[in-house]
Every structure is written in structure tokens, then in C-alpha cells.
mmCIF file of C-alpha atoms in Angstrom:
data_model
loop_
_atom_site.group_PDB
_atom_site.id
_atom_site.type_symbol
_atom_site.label_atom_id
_atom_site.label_comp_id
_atom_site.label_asym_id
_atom_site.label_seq_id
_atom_site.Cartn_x
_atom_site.Cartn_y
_atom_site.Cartn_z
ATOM 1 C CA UNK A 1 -74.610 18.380 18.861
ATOM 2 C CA UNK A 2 -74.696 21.992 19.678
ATOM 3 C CA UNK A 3 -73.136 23.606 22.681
ATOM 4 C CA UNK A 4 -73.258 26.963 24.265
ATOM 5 C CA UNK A 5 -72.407 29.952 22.546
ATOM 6 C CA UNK A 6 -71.131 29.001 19.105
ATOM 7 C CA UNK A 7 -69.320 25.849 20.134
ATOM 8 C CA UNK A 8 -70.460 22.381 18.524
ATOM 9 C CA UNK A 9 -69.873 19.275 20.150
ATOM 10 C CA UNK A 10 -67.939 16.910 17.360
ATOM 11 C CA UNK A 11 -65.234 14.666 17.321
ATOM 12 C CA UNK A 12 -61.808 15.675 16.773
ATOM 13 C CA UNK A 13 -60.757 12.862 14.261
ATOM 14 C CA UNK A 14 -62.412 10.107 13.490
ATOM 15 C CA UNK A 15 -59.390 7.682 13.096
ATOM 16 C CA UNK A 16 -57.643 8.695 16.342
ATOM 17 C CA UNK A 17 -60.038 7.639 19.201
ATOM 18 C CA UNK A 18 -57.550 9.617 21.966
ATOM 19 C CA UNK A 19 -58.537 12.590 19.780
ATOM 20 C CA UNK A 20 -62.414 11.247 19.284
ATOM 21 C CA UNK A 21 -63.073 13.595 22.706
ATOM 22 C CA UNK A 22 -62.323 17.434 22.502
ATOM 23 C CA UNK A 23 -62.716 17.860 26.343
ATOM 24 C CA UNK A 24 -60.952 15.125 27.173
ATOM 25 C CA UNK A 25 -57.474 16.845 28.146
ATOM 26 C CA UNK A 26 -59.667 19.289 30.681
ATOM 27 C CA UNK A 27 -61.177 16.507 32.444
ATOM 28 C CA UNK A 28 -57.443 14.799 32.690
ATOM 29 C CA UNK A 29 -56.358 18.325 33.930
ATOM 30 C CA UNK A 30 -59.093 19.590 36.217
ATOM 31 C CA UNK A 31 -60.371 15.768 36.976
ATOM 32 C CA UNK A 32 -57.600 14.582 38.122
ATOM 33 C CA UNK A 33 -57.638 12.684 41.892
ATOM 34 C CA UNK A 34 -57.254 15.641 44.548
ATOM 35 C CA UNK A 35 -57.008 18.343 41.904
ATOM 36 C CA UNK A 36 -60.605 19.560 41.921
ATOM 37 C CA UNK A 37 -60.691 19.596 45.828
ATOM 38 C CA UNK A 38 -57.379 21.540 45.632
ATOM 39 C CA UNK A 39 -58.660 23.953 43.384
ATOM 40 C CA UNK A 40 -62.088 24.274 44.982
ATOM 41 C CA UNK A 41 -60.110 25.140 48.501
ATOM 42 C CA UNK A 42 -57.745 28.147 46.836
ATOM 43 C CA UNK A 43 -60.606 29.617 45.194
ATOM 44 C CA UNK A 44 -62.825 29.351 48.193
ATOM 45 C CA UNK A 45 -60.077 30.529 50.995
ATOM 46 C CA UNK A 46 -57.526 31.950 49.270
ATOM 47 C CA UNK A 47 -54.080 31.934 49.798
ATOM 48 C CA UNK A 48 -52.943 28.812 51.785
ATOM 49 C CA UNK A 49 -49.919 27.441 53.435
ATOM 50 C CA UNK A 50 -49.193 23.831 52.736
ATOM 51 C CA UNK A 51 -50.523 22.798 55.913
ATOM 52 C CA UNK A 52 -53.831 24.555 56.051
ATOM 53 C CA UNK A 53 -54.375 23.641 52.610
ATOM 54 C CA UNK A 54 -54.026 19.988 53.726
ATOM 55 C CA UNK A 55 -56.567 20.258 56.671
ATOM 56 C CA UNK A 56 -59.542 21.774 54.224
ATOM 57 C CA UNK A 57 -58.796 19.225 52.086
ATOM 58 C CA UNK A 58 -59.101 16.208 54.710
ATOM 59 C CA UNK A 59 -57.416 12.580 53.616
ATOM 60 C CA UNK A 60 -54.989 14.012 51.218
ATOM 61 C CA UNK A 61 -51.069 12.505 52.148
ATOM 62 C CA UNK A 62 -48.954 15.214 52.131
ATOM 63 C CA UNK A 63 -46.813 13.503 49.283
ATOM 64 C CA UNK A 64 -50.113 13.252 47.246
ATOM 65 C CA UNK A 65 -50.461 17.221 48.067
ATOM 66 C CA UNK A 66 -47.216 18.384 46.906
ATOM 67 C CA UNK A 67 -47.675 15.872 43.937
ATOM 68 C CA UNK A 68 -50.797 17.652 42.469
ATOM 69 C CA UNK A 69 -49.754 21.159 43.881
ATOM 70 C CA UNK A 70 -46.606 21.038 41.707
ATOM 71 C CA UNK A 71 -48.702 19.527 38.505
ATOM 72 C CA UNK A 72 -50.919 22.504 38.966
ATOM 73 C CA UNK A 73 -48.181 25.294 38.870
ATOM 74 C CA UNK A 74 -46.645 23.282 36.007
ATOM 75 C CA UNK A 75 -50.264 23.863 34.083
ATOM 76 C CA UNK A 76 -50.669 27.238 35.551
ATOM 77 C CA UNK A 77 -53.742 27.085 37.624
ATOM 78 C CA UNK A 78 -51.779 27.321 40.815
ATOM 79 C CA UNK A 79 -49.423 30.011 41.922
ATOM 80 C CA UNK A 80 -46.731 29.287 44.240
ATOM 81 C CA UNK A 81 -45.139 32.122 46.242
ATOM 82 C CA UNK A 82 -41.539 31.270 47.988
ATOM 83 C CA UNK A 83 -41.182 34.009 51.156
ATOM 84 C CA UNK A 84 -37.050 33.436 52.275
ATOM 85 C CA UNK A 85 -37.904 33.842 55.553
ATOM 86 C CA UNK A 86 -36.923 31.817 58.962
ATOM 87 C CA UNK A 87 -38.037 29.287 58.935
ATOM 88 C CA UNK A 88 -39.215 29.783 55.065
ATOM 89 C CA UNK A 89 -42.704 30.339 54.460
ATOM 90 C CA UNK A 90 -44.752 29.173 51.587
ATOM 91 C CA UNK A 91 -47.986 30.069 50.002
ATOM 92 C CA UNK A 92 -50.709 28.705 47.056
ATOM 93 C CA UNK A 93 -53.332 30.689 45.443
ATOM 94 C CA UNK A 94 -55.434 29.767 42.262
ATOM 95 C CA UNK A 95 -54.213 31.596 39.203
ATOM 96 C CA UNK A 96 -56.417 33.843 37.231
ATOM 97 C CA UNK A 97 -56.228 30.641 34.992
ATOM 98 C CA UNK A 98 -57.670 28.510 37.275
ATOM 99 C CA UNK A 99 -60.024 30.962 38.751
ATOM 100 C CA UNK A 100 -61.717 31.298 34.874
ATOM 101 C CA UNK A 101 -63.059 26.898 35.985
ATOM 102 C CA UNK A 102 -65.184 28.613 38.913
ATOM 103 C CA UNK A 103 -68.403 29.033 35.656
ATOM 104 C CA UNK A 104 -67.633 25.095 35.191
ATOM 105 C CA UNK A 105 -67.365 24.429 38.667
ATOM 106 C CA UNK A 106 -70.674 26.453 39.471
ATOM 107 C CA UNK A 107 -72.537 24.607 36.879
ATOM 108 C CA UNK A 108 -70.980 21.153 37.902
ATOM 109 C CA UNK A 109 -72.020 22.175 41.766
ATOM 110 C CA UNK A 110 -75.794 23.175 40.267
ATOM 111 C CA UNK A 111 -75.676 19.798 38.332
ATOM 112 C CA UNK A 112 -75.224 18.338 41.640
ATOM 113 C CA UNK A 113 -77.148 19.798 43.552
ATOM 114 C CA UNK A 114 -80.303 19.143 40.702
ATOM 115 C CA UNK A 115 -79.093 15.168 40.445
ATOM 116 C CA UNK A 116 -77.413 13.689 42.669
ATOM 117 C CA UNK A 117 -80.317 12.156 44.178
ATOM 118 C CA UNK A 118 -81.304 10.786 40.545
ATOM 119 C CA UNK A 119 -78.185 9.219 40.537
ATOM 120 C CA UNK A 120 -78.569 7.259 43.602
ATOM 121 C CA UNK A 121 -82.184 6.693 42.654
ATOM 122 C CA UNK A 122 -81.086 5.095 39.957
ATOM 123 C CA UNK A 123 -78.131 2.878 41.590
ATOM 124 C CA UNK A 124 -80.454 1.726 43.935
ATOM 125 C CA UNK A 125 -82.982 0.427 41.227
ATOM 126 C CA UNK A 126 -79.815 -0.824 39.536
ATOM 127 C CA UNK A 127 -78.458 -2.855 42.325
ATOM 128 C CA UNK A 128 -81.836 -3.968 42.905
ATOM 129 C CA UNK A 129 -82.848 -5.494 39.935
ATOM 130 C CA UNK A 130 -79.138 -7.456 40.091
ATOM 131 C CA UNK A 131 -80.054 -8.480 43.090
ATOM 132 C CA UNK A 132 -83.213 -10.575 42.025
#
């Protein structure tokens, strides 16, 4: 299958199904529970503290929050900035890495946006004919 640009869409291997999926690392990276809110926020507000990070967010548990933030720095799409001040004082911002998802993320928000409502459409007839 072709993709944009010069990209094709094939399998990796065909003996090794966890290599059968090119993409499939990205969505464990970017997919992740909480991680594409997280990222979303940073790139849409900018630098946050912990705290106001955790109120754009919503339901996040601040253990699930420092979780992901600290699996993000470790893959570079989140920059944490210590300030050794009292009482200490620290910051997150989206990395240049993770700033270069925003084309996905606009195309997954336009996806969306375009059907969403298909989707539903389509659970409803779905459930309905289950139902009978």
C-alpha cells in the first residue's frame, strides 16, 4: 500500500508478527494511556507546573502523571526544567521532538472531526442488530 511522500506501507518481517507493524512502536509511544492528553496540553499551553498540568488534564492521579511525565523525558518528547528555588519549582514543556507529532495530531483531530459521528453511527447499528 502506498503512503505519503515516498513511504510504502509493508510489513517489517513476515516471520516476526511484533515486527509485522512498522508503526507499531509510535502508537505504544504516543498512544499510550494519558500520554496523548499530556502532550496535547504542553503543546497547547506551554510550559506547565506539575499541578496546572494536572488540572488541564482532568482525572489523571498524580502518580499516573509523574509516571508518564518521566516516560516522556526518558523518550525525549518532554523537557523537564529543575529551578533550585524555595520551595523548588518545576516545569514541563514538549520538546522540539514531540512538537514534530502536532502534523499527526492535526490530521488525527481532522480525522475526528470528519468521523466520529460515522463511528457511532455505526456502533449504534452494531449494537442494534445484536440486540434483535
Amino acid at each position: 500500500m502506498r503512503m505519503p511522500g515516498n513511504a510504502t506501507w509493508t510489513a517489517a518481517s513476515e516471520t516476526d508478527p511484533e515486527l509485522a507493524c512498522p508503526v507499531s512502536p509510535v502508537v505504544d509511544i504516543v498512544f499510550s494511556r494519558w500520554t496523548t492528553p499530556i502532550l496535547w496540553t504542553l503543546n497547547t499551553h506551554g510550559r506547565q507546573r506539575f499541578v496546572e498540568l494536572q488540572r488541564h488534564i482532568g482525572r489523571v492521579t498524580p502518580k499516573v502523571l509523574t509516571q508518564r511525565l518521566r516516560q516522556l523525558e526518558r523518550d525525549g518528547l518532554v523537557v523537564r526544567t529543575y529551578h533550585p528555588e524555595v520551595p523548588p519549582r518545576v516545569e514541563y514543556e514538549i520538546s522540539d521532538l514531540g512538537r514534530s507529532l502536532a502534523p499527526l495530531f492535526a490530521h488525527l483531530a481532522e480525522w475526528a472531526a470528519d468521523n466520529l459521528d460515522k463511528v457511532e453511527q455505526a456502533r449504534h447499528d452494531y449494537d442494534s442488530d445484536l440486540a434483535r
